[in-house]
PDB file of C-alpha atoms in Angstrom:
ATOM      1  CA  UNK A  50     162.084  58.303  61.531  1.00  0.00           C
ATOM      2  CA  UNK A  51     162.564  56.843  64.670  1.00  0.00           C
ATOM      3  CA  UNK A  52     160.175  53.298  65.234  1.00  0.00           C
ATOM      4  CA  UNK A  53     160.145  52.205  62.118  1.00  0.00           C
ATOM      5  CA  UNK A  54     162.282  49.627  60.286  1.00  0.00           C
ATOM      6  CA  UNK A  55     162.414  48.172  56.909  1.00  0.00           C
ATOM      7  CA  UNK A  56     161.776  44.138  57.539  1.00  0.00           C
ATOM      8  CA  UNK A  57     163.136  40.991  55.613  1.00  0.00           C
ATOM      9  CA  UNK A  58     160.922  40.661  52.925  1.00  0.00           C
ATOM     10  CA  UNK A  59     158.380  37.641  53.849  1.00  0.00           C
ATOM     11  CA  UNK A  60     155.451  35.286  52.089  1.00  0.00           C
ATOM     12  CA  UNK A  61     152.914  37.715  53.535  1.00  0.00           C
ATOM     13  CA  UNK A  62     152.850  42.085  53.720  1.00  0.00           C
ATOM     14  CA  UNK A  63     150.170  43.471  55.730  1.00  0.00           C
ATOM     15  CA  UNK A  64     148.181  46.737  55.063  1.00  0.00           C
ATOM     16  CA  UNK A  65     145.805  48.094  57.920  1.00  0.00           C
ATOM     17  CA  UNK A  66     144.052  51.126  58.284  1.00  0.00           C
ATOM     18  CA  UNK A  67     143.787  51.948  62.038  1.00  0.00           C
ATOM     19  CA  UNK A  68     141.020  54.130  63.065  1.00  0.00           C
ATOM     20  CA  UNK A  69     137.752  51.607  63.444  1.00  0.00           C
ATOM     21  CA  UNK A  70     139.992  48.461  62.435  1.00  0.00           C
ATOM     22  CA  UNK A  71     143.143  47.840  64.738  1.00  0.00           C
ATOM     23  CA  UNK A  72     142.829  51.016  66.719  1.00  0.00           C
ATOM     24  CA  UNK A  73     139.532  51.133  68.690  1.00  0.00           C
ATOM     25  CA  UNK A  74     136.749  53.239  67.587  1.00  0.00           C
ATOM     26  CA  UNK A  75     136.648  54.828  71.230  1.00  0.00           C
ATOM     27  CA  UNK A  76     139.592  54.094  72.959  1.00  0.00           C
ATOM     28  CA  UNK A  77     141.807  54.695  70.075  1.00  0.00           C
ATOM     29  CA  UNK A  78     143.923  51.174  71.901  1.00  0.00           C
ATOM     30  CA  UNK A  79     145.258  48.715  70.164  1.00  0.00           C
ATOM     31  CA  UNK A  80     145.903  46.733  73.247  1.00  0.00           C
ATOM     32  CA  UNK A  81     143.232  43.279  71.484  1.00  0.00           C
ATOM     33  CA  UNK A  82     145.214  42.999  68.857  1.00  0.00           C
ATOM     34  CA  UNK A  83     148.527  42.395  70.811  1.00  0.00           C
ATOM     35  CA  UNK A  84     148.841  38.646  69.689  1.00  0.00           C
ATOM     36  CA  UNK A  85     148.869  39.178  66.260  1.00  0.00           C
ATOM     37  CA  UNK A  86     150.925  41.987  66.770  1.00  0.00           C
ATOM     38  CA  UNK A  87     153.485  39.826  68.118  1.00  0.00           C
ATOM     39  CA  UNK A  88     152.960  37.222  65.818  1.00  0.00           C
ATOM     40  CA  UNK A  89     153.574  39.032  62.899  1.00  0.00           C
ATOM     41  CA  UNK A  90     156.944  40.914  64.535  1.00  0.00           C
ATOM     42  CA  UNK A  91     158.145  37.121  65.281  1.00  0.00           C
ATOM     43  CA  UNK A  92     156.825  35.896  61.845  1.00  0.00           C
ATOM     44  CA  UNK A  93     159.321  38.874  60.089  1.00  0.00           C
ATOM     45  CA  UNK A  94     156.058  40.065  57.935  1.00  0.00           C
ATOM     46  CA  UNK A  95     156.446  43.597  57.155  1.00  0.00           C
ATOM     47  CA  UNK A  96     153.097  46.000  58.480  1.00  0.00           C
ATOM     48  CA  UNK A  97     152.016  48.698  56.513  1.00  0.00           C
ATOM     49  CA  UNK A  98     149.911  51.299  58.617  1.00  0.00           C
ATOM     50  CA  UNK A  99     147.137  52.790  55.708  1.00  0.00           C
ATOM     51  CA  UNK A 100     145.065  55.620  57.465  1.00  0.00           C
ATOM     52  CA  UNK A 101     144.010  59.503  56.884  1.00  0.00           C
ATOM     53  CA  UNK A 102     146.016  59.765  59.727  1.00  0.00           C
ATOM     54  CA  UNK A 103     149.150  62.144  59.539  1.00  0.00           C
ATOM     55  CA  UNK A 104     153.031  61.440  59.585  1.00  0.00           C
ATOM     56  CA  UNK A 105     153.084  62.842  63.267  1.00  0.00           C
ATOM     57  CA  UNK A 106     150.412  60.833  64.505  1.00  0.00           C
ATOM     58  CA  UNK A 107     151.033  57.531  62.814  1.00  0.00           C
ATOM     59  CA  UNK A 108     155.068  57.997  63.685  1.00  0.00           C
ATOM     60  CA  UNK A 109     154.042  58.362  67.640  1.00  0.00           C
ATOM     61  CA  UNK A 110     151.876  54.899  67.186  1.00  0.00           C
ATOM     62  CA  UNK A 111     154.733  52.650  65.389  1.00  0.00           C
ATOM     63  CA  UNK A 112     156.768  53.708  68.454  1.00  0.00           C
ATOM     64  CA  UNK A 113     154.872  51.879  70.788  1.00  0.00           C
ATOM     65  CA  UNK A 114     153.447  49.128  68.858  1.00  0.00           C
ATOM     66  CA  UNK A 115     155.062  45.581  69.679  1.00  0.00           C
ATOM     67  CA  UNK A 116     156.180  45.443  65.667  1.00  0.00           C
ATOM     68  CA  UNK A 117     158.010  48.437  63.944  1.00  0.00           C
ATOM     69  CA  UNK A 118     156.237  49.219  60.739  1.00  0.00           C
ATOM     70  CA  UNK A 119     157.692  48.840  57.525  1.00  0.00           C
ATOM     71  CA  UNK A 120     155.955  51.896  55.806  1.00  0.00           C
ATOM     72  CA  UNK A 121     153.254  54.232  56.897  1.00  0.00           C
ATOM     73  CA  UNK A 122     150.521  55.076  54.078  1.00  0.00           C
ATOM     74  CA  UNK A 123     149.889  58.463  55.351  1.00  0.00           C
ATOM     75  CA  UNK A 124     146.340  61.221  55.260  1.00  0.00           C
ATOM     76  CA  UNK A 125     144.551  58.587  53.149  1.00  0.00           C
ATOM     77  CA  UNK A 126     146.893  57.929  50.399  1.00  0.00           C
ATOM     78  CA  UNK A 127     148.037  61.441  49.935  1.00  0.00           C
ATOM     79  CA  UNK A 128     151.316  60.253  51.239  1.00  0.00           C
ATOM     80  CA  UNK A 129     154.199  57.358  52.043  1.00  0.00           C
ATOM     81  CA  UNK A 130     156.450  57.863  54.711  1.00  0.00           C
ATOM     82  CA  UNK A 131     159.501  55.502  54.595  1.00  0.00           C
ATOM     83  CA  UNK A 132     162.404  55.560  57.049  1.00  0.00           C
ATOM     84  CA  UNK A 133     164.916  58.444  57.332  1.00  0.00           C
ATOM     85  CA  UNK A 134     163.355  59.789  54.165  1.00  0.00           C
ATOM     86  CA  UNK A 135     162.065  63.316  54.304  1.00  0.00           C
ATOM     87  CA  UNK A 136     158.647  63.951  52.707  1.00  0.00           C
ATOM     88  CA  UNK A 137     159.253  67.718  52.320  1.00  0.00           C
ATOM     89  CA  UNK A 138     159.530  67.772  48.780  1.00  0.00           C
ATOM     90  CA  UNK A 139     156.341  66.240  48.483  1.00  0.00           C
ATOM     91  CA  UNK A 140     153.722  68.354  50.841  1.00  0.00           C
ATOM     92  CA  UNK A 141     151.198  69.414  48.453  1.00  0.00           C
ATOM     93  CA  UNK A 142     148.846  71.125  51.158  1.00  0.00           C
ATOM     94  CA  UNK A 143     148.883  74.889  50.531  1.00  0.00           C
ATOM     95  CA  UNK A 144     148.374  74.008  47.053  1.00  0.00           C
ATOM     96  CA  UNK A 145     145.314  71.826  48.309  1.00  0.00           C
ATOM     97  CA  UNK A 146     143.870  75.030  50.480  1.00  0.00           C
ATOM     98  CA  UNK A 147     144.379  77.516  47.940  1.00  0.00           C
ATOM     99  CA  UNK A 148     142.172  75.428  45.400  1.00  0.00           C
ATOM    100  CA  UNK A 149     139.749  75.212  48.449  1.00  0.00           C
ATOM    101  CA  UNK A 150     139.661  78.432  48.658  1.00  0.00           C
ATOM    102  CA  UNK A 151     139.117  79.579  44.609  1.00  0.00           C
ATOM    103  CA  UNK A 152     135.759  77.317  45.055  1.00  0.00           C
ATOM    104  CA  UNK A 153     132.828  79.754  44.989  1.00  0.00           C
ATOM    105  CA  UNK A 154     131.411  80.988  47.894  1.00  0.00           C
ATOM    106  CA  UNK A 155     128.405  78.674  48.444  1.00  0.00           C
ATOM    107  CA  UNK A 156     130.419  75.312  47.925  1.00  0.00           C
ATOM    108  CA  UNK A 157     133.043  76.429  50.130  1.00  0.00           C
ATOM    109  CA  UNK A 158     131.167  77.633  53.164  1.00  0.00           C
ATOM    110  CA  UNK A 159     129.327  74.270  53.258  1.00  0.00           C
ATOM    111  CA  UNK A 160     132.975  72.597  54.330  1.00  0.00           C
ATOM    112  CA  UNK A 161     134.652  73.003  57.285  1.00  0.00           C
ATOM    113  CA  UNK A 162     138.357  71.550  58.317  1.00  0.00           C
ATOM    114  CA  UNK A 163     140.979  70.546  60.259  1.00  0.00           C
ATOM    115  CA  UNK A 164     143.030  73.911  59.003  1.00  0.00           C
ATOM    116  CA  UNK A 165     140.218  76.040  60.098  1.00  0.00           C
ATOM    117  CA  UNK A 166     139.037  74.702  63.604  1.00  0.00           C
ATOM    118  CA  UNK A 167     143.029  74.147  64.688  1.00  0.00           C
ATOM    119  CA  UNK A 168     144.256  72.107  67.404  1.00  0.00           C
ATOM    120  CA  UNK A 169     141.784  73.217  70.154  1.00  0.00           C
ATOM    121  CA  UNK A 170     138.798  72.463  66.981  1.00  0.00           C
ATOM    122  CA  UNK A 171     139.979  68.982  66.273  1.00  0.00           C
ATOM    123  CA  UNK A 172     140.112  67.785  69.962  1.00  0.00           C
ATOM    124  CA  UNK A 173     136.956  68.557  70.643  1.00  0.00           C
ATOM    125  CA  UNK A 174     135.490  67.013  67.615  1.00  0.00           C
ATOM    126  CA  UNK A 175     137.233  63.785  67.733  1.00  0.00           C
ATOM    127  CA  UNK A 176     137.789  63.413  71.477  1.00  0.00           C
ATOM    128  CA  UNK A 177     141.831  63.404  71.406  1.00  0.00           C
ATOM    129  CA  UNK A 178     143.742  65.073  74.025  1.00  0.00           C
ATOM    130  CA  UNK A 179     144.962  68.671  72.713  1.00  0.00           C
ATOM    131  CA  UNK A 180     148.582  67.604  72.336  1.00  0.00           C
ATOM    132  CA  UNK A 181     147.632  64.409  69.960  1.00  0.00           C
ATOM    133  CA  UNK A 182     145.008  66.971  68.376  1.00  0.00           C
ATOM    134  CA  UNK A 183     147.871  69.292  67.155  1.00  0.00           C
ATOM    135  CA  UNK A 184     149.303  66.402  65.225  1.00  0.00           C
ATOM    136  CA  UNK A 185     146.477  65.600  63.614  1.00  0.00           C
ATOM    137  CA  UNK A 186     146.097  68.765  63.002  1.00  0.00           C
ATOM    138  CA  UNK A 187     149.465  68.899  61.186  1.00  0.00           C
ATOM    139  CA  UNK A 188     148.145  68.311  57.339  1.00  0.00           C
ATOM    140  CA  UNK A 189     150.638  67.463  54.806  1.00  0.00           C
ATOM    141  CA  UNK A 190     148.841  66.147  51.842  1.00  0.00           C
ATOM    142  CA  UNK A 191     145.339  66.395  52.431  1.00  0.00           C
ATOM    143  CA  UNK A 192     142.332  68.421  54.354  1.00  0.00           C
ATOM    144  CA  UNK A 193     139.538  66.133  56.367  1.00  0.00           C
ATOM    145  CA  UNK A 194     136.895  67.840  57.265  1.00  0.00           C
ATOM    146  CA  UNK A 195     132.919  67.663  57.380  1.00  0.00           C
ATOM    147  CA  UNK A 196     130.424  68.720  54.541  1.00  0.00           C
ATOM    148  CA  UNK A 197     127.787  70.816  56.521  1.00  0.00           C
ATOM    149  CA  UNK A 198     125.125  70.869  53.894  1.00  0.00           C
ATOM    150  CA  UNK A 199     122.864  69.106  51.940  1.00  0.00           C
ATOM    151  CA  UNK A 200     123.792  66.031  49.809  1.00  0.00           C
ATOM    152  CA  UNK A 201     122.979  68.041  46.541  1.00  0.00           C
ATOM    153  CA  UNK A 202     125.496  70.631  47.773  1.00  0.00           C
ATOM    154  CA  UNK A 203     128.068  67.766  48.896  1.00  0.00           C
ATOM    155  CA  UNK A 204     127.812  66.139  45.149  1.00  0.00           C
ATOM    156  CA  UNK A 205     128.732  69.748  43.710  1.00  0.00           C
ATOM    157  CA  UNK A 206     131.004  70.531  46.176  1.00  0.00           C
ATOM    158  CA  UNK A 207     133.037  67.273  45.033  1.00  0.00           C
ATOM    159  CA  UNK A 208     132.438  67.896  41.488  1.00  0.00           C
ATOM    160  CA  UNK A 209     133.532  71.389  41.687  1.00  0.00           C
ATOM    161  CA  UNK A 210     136.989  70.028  43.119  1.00  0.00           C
ATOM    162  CA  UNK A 211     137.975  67.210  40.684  1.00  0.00           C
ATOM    163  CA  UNK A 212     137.821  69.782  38.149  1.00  0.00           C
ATOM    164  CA  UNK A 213     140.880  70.771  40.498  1.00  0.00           C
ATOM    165  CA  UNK A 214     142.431  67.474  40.502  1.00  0.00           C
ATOM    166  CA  UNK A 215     141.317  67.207  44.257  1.00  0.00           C
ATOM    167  CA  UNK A 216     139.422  63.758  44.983  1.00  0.00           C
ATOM    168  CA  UNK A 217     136.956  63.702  48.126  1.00  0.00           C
ATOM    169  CA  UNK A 218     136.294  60.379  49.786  1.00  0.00           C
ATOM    170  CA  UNK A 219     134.499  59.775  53.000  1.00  0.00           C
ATOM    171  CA  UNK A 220     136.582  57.405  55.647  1.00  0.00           C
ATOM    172  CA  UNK A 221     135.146  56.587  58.824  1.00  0.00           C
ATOM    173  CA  UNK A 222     134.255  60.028  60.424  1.00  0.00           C
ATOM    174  CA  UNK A 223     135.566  62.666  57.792  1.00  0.00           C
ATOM    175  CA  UNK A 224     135.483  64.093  54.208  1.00  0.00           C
ATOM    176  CA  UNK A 225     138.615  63.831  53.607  1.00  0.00           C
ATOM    177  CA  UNK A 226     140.003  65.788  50.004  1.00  0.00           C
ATOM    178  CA  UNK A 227     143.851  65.470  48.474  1.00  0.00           C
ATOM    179  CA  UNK A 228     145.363  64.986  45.156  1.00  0.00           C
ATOM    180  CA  UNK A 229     144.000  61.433  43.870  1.00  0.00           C
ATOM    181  CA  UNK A 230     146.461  58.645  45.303  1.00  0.00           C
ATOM    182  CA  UNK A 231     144.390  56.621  47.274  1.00  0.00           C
ATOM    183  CA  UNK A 232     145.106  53.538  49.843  1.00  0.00           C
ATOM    184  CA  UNK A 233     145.097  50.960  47.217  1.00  0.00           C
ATOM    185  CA  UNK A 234     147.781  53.083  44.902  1.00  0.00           C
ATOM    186  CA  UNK A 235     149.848  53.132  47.549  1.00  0.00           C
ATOM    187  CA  UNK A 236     149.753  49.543  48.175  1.00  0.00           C
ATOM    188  CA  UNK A 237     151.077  48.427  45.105  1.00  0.00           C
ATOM    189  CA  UNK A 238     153.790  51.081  45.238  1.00  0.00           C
ATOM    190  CA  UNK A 239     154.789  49.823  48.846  1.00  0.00           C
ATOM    191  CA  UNK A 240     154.429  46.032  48.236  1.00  0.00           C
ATOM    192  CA  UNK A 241     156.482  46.705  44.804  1.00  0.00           C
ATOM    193  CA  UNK A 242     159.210  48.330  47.146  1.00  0.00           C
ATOM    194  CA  UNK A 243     159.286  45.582  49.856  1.00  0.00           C
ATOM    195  CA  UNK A 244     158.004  42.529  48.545  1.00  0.00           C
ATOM    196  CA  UNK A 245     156.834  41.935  44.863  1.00  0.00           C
ATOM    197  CA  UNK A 246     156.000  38.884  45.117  1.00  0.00           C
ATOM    198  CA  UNK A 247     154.147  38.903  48.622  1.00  0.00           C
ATOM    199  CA  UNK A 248     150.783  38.216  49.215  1.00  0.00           C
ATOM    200  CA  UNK A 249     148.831  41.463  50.203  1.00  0.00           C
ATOM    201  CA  UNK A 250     146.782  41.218  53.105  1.00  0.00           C
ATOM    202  CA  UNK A 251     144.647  44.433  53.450  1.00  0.00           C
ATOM    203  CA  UNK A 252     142.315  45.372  56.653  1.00  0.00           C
ATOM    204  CA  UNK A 253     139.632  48.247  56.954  1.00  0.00           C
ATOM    205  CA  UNK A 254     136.377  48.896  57.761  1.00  0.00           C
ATOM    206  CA  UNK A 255     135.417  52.290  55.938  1.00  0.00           C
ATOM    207  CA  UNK A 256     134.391  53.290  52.686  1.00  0.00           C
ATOM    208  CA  UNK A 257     138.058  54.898  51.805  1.00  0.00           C
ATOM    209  CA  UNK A 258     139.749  51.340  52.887  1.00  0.00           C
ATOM    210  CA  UNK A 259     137.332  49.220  49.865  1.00  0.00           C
ATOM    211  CA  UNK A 260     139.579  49.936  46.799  1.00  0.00           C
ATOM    212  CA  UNK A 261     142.677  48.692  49.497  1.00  0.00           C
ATOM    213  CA  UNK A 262     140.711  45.785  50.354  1.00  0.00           C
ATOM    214  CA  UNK A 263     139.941  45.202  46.137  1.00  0.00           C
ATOM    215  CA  UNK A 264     143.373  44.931  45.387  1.00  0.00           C
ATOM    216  CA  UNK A 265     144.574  43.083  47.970  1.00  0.00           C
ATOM    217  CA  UNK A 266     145.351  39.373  47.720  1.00  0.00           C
ATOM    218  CA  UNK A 267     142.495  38.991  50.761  1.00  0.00           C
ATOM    219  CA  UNK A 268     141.217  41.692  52.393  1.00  0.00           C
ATOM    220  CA  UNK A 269     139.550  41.480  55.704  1.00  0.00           C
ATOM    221  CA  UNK A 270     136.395  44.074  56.277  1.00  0.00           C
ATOM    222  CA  UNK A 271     136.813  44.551  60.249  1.00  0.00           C
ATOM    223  CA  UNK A 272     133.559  45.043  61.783  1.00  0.00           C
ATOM    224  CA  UNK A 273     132.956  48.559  62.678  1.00  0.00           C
ATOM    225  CA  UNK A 274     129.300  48.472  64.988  1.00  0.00           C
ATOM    226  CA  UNK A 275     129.923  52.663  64.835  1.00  0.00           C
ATOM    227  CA  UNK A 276     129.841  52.965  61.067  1.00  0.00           C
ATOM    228  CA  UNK A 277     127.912  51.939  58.111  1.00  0.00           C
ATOM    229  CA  UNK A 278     128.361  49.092  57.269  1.00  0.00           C
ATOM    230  CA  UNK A 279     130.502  48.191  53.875  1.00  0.00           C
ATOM    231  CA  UNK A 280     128.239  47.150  50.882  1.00  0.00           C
ATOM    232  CA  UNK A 281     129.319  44.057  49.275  1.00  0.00           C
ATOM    233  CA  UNK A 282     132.706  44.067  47.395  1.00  0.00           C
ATOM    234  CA  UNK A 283     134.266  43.368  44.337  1.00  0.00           C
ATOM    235  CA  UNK A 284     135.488  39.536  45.300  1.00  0.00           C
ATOM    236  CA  UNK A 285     133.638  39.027  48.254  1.00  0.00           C
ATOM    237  CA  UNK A 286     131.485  36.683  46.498  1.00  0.00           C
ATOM    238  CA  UNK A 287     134.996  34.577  45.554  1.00  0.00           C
ATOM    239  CA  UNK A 288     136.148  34.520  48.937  1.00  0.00           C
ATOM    240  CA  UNK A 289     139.136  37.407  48.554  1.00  0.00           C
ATOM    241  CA  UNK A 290     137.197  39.084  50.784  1.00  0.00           C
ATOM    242  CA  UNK A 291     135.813  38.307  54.320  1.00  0.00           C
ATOM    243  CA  UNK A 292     134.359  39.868  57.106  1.00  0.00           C
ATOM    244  CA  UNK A 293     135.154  39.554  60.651  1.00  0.00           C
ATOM    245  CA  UNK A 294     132.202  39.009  63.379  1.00  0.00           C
ATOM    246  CA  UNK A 295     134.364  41.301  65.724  1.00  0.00           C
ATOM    247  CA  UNK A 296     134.718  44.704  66.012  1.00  0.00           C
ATOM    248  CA  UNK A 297     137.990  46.388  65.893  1.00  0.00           C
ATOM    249  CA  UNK A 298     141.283  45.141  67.203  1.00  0.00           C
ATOM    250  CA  UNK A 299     139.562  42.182  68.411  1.00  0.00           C
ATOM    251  CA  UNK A 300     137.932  41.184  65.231  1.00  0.00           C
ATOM    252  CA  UNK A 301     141.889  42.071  63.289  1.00  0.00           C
ATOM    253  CA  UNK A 302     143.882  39.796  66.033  1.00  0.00           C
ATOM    254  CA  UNK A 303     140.807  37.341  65.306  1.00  0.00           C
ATOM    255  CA  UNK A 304     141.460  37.308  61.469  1.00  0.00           C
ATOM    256  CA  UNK A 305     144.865  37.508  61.474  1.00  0.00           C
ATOM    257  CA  UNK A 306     145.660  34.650  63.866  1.00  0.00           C
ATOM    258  CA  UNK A 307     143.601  32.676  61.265  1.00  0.00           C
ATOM    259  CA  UNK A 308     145.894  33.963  58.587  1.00  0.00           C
ATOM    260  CA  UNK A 309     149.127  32.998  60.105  1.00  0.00           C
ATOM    261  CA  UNK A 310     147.654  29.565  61.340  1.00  0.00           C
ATOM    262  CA  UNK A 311     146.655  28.586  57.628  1.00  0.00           C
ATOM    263  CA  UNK A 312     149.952  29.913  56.852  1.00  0.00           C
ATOM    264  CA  UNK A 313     152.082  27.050  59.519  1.00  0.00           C
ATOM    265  CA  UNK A 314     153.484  31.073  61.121  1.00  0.00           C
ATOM    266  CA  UNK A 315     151.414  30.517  63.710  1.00  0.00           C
ATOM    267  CA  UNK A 316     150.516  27.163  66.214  1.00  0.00           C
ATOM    268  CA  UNK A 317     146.756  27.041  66.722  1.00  0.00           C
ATOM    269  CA  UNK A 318     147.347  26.491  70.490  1.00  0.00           C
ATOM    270  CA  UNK A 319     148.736  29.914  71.022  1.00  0.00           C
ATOM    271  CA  UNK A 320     145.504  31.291  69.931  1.00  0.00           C
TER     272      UNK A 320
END
């Protein structure tokens, strides 16, 4: 796939969801966290894009970010797309509608989807132009969507499904349901590939990035003024996790120019 590139494995690997954390929550720009962007390309640390995102979306964004990913963590964990390998053998999302659809009646009608509102349907619930809406539109793995009901319906709904093997987990605007690798799974698997012995550096600001941010080495909870914010987390207390004051790409080029300062990959007067 063109735009990305395997890089030379380095002290550091960094995992960020996009969406909320180093995509803006309105602009969908990345354009604040350009200095760390560059920083890490010169620095040779391999970047990890994590999001519910698809493989067509995510591949258009590592083409025009200043660092060429290393691996893209695609539709929440469903997925890994590495380069010039093909994930056909591994699209599990007609399997993932049919068990939708074998839900009874009630549970189903209370969820409704990317697959069933199309291209047209997801640009004019998440504001992208039609042409990046048909990407996102283009499921592989998973199904985001929102529950239209009641939150006694939702917790049936999600039951009724992991008697399928389908998990449900709520990111920053969606429901999103696929068959239970998450983020943090996907980490390890990634940073066993690239790096073993790397420190993980892990960045998010939603509710489907905490078990990422868990296992990281330090994971950075990117202020997100849109969305709820995170409760506390397993190692916050210890310092493994922290919290930026900034929203978005301007709170992730914030923590990670801290990160490669500490680190000597990074002079404190280009910040």
């Amino acid at each position: 796939m063109s735009g990305l590139t395997h890089n030379t494995p380095a002290p550091l690997i960094v995992f960020t969801d996009l969406d909320g954390t180093l995509l803006d929550h309105e602009t969908y720009s990345f354009s604040a966290a350009q200095q760390a962007l560059e920083a890490v390309s010169a620095a040779n640390i391999p970047l990890v894009l994590a999001s519910s995102k698809t493989a067509a979306e995510m591949a258009d964004l590592a083409q025009r970010l200043p660092c060429s990913p290393a691996a893209l963590i695609v539709e929440n964990g469903a997925g890994v797309v590495w380069p010039g390998e093909s994930l056909a053998a591994q699209t599990r999302h007609a399997e993932l509608l049919s068990a939708l659809a074998s839900l009874p009646p009630q549970l189903r009608a209370g969820f409704s989807g990317f697959s069933e509102w199309g291209a047209a349907g997801v640009a004019a619930d998440t504001g992208l132009p039609l042409d990046a809406a048909a990407k996102a539109a283009k499921r592989q793995f998973s199904e985001p969507g929102r529950w239209q009901g009641d939150e006694a319906g939702q917790s049936a709904f999600i039951a009724a499904l992991a008697a399928k093997g389908i998990t449900a987990r709520h990111g920053g605007r969606y429901l999103t349901l696929s068959f239970g690798a998450d983020k943090a799974n996907r980490m390890a698997e990634v940073a066993a590939r690239l790096a073993p012995k790397a420190r993980r550096i892990a960045l998010g600001d939603a509710p489907n990035d905490a078990a990422m941010l868990e296992a990281a080495d330090l994971g950075i909870i990117v202020s997100n003024p849109h969305g709820t914010p995170l409760p506390p987390l397993k190692g916050e207390g210890a310092g493994h996790i922290r919290r930026t004051s900034l929203p978005g790409p301007e709170g992730w080029n914030q923590a990670l120019c801290e990160i490669l300062i500490s680190q000597g990959l990074l002079p404190a007067e280009q910040t």
